[in-house]
PDB file of C-alpha atoms in Angstrom:
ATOM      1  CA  UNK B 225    -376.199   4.394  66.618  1.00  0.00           C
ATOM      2  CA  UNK B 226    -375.096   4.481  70.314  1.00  0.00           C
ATOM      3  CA  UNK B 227    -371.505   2.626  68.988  1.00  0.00           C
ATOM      4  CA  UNK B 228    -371.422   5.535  66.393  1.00  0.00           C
ATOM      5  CA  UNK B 229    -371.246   8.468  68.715  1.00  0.00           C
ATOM      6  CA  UNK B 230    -368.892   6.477  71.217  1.00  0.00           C
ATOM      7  CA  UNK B 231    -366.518   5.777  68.231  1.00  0.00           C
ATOM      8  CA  UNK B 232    -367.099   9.503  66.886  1.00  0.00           C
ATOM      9  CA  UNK B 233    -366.883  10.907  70.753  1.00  0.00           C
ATOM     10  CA  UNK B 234    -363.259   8.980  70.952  1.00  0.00           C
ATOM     11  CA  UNK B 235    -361.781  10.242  67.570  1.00  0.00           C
ATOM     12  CA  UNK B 236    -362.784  14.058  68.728  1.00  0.00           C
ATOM     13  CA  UNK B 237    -360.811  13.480  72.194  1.00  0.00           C
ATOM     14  CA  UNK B 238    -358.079  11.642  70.206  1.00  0.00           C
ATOM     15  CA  UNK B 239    -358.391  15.017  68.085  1.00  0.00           C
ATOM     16  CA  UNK B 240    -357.945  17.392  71.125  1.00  0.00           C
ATOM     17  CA  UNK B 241    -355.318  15.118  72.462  1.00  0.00           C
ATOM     18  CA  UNK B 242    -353.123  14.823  69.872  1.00  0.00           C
ATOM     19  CA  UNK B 243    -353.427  18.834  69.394  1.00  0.00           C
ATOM     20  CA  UNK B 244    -352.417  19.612  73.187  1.00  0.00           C
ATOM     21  CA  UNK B 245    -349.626  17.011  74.024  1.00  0.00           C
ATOM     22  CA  UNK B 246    -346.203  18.441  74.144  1.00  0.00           C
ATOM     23  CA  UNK B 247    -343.928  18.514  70.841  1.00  0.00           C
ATOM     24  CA  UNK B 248    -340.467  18.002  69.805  1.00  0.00           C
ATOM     25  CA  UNK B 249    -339.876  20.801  67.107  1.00  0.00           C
ATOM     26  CA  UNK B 250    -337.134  20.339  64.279  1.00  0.00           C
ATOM     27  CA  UNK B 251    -336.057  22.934  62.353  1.00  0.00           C
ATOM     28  CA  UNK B 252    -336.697  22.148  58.814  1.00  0.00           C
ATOM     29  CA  UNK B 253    -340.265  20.275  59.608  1.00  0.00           C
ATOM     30  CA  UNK B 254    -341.711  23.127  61.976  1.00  0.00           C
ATOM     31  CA  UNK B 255    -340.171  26.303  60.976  1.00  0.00           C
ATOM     32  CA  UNK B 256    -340.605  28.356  57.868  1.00  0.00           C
ATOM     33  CA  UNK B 257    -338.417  31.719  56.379  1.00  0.00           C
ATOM     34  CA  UNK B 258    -340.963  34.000  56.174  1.00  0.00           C
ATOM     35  CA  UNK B 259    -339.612  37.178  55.227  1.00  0.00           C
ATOM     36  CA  UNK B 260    -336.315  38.885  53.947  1.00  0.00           C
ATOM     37  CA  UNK B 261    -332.988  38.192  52.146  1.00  0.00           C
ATOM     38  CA  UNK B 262    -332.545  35.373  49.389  1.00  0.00           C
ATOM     39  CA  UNK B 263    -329.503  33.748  51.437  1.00  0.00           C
ATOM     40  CA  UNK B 264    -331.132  32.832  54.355  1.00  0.00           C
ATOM     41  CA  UNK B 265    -331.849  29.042  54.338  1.00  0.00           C
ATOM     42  CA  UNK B 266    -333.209  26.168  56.394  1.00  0.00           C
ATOM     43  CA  UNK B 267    -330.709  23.096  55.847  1.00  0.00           C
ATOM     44  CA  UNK B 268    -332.237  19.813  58.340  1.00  0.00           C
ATOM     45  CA  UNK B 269    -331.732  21.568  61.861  1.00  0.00           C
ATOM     46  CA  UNK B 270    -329.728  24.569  61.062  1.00  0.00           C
ATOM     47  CA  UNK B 271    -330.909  28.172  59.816  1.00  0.00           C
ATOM     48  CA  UNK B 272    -329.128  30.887  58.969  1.00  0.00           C
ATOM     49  CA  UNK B 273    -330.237  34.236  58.772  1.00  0.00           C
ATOM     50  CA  UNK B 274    -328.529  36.933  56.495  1.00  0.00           C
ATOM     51  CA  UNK B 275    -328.579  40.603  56.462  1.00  0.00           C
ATOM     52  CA  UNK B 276    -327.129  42.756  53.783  1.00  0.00           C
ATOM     53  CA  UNK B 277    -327.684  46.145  53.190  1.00  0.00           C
ATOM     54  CA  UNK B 278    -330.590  45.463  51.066  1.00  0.00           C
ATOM     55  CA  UNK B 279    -332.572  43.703  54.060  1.00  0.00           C
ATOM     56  CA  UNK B 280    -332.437  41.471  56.904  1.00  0.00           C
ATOM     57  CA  UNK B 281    -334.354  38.119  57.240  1.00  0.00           C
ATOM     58  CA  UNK B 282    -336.751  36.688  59.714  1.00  0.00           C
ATOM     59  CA  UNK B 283    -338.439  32.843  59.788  1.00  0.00           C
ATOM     60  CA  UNK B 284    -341.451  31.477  62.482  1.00  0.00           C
ATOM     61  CA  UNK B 285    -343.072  28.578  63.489  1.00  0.00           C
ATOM     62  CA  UNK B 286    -345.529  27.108  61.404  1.00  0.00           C
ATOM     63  CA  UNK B 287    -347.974  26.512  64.682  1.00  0.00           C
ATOM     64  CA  UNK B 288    -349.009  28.655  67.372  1.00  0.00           C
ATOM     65  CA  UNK B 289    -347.875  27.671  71.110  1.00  0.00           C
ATOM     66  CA  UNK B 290    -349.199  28.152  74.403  1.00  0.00           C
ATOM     67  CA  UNK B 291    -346.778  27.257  77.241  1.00  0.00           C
ATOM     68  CA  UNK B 292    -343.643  25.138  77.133  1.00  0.00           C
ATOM     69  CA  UNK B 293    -340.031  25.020  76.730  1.00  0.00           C
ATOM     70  CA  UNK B 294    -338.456  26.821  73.761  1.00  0.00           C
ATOM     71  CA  UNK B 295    -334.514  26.502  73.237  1.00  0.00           C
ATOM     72  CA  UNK B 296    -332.229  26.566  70.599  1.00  0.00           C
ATOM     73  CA  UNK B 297    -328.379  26.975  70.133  1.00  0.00           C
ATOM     74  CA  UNK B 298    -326.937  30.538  68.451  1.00  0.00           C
ATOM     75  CA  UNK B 299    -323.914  31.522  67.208  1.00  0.00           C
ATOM     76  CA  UNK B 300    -323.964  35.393  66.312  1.00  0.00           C
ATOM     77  CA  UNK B 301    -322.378  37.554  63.861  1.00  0.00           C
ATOM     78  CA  UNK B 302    -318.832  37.948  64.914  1.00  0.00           C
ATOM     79  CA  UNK B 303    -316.869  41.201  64.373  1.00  0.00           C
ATOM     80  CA  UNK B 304    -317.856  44.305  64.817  1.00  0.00           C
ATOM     81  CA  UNK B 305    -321.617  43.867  64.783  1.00  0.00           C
ATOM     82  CA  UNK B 306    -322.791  47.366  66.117  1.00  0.00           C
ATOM     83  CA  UNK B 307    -325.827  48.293  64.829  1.00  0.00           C
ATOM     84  CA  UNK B 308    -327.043  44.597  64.400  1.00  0.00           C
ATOM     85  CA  UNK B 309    -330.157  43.097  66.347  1.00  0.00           C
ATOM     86  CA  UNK B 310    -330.660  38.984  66.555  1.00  0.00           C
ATOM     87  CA  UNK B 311    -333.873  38.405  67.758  1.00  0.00           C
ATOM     88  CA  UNK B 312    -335.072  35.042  69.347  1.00  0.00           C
ATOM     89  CA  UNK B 313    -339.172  35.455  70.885  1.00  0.00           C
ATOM     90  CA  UNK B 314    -342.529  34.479  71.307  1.00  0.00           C
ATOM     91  CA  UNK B 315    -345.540  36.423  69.872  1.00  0.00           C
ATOM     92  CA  UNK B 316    -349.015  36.277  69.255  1.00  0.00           C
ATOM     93  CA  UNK B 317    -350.527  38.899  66.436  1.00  0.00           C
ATOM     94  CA  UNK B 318    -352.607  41.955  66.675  1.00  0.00           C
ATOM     95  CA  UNK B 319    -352.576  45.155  68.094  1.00  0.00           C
ATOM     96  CA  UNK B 320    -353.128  43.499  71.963  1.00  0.00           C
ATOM     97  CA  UNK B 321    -350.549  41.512  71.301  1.00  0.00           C
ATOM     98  CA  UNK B 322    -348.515  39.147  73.686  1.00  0.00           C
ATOM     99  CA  UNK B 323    -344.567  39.028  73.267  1.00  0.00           C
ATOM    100  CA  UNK B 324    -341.867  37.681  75.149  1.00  0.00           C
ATOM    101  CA  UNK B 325    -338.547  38.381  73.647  1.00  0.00           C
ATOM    102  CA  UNK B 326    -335.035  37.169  73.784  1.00  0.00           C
ATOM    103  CA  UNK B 327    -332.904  40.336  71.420  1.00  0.00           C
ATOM    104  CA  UNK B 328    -328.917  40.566  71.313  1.00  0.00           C
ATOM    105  CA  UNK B 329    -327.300  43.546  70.331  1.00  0.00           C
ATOM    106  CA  UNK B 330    -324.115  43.633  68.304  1.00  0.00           C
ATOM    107  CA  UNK B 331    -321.191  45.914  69.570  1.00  0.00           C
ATOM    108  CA  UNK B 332    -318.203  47.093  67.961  1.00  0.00           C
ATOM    109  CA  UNK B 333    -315.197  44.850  68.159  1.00  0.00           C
ATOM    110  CA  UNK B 334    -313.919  43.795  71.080  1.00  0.00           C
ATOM    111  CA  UNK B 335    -317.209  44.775  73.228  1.00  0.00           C
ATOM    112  CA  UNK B 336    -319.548  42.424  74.497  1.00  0.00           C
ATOM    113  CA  UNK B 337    -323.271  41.764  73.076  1.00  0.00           C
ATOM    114  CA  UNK B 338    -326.059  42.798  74.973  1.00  0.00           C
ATOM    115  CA  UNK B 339    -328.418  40.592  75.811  1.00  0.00           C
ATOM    116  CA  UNK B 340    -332.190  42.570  75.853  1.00  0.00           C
ATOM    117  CA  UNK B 341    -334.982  41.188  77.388  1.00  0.00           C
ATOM    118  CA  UNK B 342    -339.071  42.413  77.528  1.00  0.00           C
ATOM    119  CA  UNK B 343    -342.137  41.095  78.129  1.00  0.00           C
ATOM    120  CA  UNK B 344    -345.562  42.194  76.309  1.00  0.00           C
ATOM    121  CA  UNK B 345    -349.447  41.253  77.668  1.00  0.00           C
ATOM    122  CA  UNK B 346    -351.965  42.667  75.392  1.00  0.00           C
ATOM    123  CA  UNK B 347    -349.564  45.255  73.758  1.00  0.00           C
ATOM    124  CA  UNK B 348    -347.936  46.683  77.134  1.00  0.00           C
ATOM    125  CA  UNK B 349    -344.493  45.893  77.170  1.00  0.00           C
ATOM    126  CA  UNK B 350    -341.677  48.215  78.693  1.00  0.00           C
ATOM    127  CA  UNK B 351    -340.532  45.768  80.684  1.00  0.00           C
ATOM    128  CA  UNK B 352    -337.134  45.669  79.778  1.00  0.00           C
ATOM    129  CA  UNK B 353    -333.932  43.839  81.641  1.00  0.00           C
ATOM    130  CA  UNK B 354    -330.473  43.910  79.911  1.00  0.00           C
ATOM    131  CA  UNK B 355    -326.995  41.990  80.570  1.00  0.00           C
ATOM    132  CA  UNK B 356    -324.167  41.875  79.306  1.00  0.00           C
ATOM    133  CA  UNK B 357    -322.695  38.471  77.791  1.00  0.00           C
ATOM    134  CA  UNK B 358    -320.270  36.593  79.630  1.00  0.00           C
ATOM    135  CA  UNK B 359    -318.091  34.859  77.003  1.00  0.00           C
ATOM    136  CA  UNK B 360    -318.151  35.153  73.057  1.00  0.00           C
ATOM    137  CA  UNK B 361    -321.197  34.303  71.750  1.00  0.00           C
ATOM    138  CA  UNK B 362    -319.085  34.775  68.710  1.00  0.00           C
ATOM    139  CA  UNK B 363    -316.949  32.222  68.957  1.00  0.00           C
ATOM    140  CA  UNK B 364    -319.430  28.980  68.834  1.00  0.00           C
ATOM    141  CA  UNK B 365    -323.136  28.045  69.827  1.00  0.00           C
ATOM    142  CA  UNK B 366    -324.758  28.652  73.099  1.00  0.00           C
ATOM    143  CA  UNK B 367    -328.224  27.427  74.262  1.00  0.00           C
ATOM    144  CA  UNK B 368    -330.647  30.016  74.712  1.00  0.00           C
ATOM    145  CA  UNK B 369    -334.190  28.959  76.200  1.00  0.00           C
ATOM    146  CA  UNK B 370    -337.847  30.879  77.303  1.00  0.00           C
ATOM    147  CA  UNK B 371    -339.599  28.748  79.592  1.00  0.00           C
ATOM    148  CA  UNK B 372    -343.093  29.873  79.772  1.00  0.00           C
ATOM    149  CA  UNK B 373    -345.962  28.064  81.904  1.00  0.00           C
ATOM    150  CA  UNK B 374    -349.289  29.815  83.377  1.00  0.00           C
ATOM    151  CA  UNK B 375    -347.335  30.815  86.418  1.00  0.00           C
ATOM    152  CA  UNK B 376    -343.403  31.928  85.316  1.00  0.00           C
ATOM    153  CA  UNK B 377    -341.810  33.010  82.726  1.00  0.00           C
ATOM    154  CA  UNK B 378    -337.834  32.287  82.831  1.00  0.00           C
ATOM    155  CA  UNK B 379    -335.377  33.145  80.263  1.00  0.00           C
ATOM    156  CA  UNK B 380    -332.127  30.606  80.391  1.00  0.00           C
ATOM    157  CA  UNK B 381    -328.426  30.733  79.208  1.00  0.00           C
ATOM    158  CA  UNK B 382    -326.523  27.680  79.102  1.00  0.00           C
ATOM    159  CA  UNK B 383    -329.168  26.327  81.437  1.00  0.00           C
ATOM    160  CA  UNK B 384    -328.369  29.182  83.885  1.00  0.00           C
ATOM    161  CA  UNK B 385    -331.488  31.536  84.889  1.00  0.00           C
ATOM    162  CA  UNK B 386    -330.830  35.381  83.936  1.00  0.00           C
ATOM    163  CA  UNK B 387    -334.319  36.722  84.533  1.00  0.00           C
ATOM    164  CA  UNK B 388    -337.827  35.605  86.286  1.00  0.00           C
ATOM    165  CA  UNK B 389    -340.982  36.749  85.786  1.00  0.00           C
ATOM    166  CA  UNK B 390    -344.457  36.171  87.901  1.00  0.00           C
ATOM    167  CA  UNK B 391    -348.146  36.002  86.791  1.00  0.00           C
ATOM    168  CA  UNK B 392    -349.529  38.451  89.431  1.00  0.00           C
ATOM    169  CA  UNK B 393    -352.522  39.478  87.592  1.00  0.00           C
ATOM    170  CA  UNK B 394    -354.930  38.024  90.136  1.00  0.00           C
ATOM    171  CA  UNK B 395    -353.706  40.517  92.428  1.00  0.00           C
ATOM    172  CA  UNK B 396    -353.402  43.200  90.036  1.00  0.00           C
ATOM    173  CA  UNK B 397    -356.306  42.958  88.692  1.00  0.00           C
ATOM    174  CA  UNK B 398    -355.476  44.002  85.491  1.00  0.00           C
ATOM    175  CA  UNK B 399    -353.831  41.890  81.778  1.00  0.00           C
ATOM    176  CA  UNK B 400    -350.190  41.853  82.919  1.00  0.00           C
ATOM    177  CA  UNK B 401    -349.332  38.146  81.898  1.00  0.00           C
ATOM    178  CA  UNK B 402    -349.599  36.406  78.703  1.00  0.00           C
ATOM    179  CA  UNK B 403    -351.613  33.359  79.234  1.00  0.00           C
ATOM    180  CA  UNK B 404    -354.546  33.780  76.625  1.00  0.00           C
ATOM    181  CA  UNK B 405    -353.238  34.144  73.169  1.00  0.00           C
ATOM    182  CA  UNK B 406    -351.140  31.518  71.328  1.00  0.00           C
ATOM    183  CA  UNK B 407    -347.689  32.773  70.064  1.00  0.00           C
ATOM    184  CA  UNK B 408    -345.685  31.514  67.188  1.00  0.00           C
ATOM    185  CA  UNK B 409    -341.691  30.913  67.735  1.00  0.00           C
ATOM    186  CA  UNK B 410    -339.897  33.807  65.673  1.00  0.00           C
ATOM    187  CA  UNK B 411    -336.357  34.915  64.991  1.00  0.00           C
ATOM    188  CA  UNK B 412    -334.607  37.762  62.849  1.00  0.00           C
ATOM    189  CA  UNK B 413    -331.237  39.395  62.141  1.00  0.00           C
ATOM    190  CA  UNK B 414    -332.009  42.984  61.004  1.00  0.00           C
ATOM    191  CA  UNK B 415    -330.193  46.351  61.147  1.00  0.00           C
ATOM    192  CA  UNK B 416    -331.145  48.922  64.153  1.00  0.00           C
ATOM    193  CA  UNK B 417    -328.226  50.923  64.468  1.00  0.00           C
ATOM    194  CA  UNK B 418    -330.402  54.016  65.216  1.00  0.00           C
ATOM    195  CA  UNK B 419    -330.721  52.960  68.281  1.00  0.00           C
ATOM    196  CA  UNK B 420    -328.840  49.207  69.173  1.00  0.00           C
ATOM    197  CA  UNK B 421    -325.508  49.727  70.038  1.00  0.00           C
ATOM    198  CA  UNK B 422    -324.637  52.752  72.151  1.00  0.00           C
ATOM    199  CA  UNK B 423    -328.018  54.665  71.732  1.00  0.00           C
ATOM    200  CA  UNK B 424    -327.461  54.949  68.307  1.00  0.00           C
ATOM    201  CA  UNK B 425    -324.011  56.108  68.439  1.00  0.00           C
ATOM    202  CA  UNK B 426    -322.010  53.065  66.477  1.00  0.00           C
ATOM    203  CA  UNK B 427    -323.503  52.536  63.436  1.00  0.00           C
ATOM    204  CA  UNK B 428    -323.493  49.418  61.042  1.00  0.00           C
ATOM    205  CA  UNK B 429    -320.065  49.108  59.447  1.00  0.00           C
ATOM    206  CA  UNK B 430    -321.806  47.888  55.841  1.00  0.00           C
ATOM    207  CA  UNK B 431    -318.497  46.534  54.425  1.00  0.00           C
ATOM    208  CA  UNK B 432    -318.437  43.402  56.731  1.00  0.00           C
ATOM    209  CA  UNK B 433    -321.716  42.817  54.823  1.00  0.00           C
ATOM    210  CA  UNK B 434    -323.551  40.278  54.606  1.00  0.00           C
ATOM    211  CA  UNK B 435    -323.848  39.456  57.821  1.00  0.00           C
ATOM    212  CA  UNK B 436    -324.627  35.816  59.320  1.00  0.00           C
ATOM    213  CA  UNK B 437    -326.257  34.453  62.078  1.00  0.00           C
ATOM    214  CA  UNK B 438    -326.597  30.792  62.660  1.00  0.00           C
ATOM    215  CA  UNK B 439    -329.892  29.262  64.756  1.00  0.00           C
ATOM    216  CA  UNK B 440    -329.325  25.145  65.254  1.00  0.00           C
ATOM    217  CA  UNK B 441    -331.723  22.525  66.656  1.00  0.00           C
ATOM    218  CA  UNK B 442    -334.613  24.878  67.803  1.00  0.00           C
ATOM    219  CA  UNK B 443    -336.540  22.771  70.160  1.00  0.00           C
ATOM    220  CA  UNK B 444    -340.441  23.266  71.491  1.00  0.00           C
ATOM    221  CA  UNK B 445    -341.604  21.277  73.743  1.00  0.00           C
ATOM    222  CA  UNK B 446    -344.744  22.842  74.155  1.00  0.00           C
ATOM    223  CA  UNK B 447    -348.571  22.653  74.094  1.00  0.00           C
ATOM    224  CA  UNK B 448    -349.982  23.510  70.606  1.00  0.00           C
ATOM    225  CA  UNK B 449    -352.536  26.092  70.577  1.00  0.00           C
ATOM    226  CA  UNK B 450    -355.223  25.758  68.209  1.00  0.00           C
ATOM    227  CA  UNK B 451    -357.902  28.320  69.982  1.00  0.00           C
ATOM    228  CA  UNK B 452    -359.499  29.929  72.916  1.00  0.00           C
ATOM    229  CA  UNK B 453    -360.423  25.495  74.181  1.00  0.00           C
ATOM    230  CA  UNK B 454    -356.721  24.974  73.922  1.00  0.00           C
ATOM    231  CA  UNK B 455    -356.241  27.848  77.351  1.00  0.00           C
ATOM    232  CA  UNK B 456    -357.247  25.731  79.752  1.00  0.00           C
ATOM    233  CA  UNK B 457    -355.901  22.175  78.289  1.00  0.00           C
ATOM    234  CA  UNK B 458    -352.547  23.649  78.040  1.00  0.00           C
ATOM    235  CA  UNK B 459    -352.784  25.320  81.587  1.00  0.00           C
ATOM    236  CA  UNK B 460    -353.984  22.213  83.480  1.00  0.00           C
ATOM    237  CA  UNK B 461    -351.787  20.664  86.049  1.00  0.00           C
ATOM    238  CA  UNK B 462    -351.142  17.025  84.607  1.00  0.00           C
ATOM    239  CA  UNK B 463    -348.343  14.496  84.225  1.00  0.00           C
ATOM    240  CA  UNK B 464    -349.158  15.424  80.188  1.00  0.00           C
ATOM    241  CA  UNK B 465    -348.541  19.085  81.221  1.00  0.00           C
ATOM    242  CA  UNK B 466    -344.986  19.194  82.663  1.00  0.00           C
ATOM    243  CA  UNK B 467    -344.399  22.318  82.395  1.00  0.00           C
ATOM    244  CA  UNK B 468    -347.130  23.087  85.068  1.00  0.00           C
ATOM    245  CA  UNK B 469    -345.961  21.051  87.801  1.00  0.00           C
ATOM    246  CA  UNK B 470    -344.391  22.632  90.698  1.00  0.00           C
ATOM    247  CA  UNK B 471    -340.750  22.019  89.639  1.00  0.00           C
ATOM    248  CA  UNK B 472    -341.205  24.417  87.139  1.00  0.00           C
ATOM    249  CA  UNK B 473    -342.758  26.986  89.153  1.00  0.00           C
ATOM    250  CA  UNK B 474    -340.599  27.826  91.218  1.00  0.00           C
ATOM    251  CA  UNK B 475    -336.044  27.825  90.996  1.00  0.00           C
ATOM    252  CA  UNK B 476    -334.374  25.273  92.735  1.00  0.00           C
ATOM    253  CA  UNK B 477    -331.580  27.097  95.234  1.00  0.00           C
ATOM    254  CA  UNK B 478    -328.715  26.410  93.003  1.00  0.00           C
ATOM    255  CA  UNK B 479    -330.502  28.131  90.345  1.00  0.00           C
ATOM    256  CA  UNK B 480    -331.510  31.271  92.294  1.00  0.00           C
ATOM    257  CA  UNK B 481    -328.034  31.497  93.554  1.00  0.00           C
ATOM    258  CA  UNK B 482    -326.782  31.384  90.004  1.00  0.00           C
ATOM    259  CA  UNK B 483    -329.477  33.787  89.249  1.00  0.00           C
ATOM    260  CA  UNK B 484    -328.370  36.224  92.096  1.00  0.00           C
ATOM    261  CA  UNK B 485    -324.871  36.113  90.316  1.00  0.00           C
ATOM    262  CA  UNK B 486    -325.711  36.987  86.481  1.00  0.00           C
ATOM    263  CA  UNK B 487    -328.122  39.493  87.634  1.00  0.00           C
ATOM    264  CA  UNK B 488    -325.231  41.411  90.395  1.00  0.00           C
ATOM    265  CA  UNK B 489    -322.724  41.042  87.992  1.00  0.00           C
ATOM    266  CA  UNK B 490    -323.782  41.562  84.595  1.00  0.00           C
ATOM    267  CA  UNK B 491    -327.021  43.042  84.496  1.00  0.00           C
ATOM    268  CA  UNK B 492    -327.214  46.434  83.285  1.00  0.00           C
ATOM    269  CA  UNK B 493    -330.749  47.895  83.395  1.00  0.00           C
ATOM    270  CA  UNK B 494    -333.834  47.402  84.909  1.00  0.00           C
ATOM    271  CA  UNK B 495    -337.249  49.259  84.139  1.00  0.00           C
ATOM    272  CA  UNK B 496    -338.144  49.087  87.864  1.00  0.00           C
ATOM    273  CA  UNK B 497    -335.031  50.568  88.523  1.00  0.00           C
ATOM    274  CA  UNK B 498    -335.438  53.326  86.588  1.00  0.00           C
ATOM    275  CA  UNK B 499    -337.142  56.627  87.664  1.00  0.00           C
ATOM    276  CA  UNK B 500    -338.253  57.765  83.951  1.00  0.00           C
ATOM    277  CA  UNK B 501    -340.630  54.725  84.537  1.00  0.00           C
ATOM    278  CA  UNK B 502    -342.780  56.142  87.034  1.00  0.00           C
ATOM    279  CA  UNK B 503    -346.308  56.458  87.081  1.00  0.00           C
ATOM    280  CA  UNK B 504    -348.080  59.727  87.701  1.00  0.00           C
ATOM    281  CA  UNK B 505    -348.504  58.986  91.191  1.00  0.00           C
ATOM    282  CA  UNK B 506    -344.860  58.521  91.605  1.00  0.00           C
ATOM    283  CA  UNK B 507    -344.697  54.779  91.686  1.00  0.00           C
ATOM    284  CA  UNK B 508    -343.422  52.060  89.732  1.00  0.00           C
ATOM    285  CA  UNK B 509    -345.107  49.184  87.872  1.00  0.00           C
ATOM    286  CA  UNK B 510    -346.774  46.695  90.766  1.00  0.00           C
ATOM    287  CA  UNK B 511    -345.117  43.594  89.636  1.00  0.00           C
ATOM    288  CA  UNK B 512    -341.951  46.130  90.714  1.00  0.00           C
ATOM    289  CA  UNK B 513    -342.936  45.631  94.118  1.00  0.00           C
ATOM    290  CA  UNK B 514    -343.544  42.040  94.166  1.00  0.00           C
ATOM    291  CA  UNK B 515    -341.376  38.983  94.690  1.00  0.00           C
ATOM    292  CA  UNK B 516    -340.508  38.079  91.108  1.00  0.00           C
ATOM    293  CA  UNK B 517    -337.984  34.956  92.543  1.00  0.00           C
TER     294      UNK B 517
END
């Protein structure tokens, strides 16, 4: 009897174990379409998403993540895009949802994308950044990555830092990081020219339709979430854990000095910059006032 619940103790570790150690996603064996138009397809590690004027498309990850390394190489609709959002996040489901979002805006020919970026902690978000692109994300694939541990959350281009932001909730004393729900790995291409390119000015030219975005080797390497156990397994400081060890936790200085240039030269709004985003009491957000790098 006492060999019985050893051997039974050991398979439910082996269970938890094999549930929590980090993955390495591929496209056709861990993401699924889930919504939209009859062209999109997932062919080995390449998906492409369609929009016509009929309706966009979307896929997701068939697993739910908490904390990692999510990355994946995008090339865009080229053209004149206006009007068009391609959309690259994290999110959990629910009203008190957690979201942390990657979404580039199409322009009209010749102008560069916009690169939007927000964070969401039990359905607050409105904490947008934007930038504008550097090259032609047009004109071949780029690696776009959210790095997300208990601590940080850092969105990447071409392994350059564009935006940082800390867990202060401790001090805050409020839900302002995501760190509790599992989120699944999404992406989109769908029309928002109400409001996308140039408030809503440019709208979607329909007769470059369809449209065609192109998503290849998505890559998680991240701690699968199966439940409320898996939030402190996948927040524990280990050698299995790398994403919470102190290299990730902080920039090195040739990435915040790469960070200081993106963000002087090319970014282009920032909530806590912005005096409609105010509090009654006349302040901004706390984490406005806080180191966030």
């Amino acid at each position: 009897m006492a060999k019985f619940q050893s051997f039974f103790i050991a398979i439910f570790i082996c269970v938890i174990v094999y549930n929590h150690i980090q993955v390495e996603a591929n496209m056709s064996k861990n993401m699924v379409l889930s919504w939209g138009n009859s062209q999109s397809k997932i062919e080995g590690d390449d998906l492409l998403l369609v929009l016509d004027k009929s309706t966009g498309s979307g896929s997701k990850s068939k697993r739910d993540f908490l904390f990692g390394s999510f990355e994946a190489l995008i090339k865009f609709v080229p053209g004149d895009s206006a009007g068009l959002v391609t959309a690259f996040y994290l999110s959990s489901s629910g009203t008190y949802h957690d979201e942390i979002d990657y979404e580039f805006l199409g322009n009209t020919t010749g102008e560069p994308y916009t690169i939007h970026t927000n964070i969401f902690a039990e359905g607050v978000g409105h904490r947008e950044q934007q930038f504008r692109l550097w090259f032609d994300p047009t004109a071949d694939f780029h690696n776009y990555t959210i790095h997300w541990n208990p601590s940080t959350v850092v969105w990447y281009i071409d392994s350059i830092p564009i935006r940082v932001f800390r867990n202060y909730e401790r001090l805050e004393r409020r839900k302002a990081y995501p760190n509790k729900q599992g989120m699944r790995f999404y992406t989109s291409l769908w029309n928002a020219d109400d409001w996308a390119t140039q408030r809503g000015r440019a709208k979607t030219n329909w007769t470059n339709a369809p449209f065609t975005a192109t998503i290849r080797q998505f890559r998680a390497r991240a701690c699968h979430w199966i439940g409320e156990l898996s939030n402190n397994q996948c927040a524990t400081n280990s050698a299995q854990n790398w994403w919470t060890s102190p290299d990730h936790s902080q920039l090195t200085d040739r990435q915040l000095a790469k960070l200081g240039q993106v963000r002087k030269k090319y970014m282009i709004y920032d909530y806590c910059r912005d005096p409609a985003r105010k509090r009654p009491n006349g302040l901004m957000p706390p984490e406005c006032y806080r180191r966030q790098y």
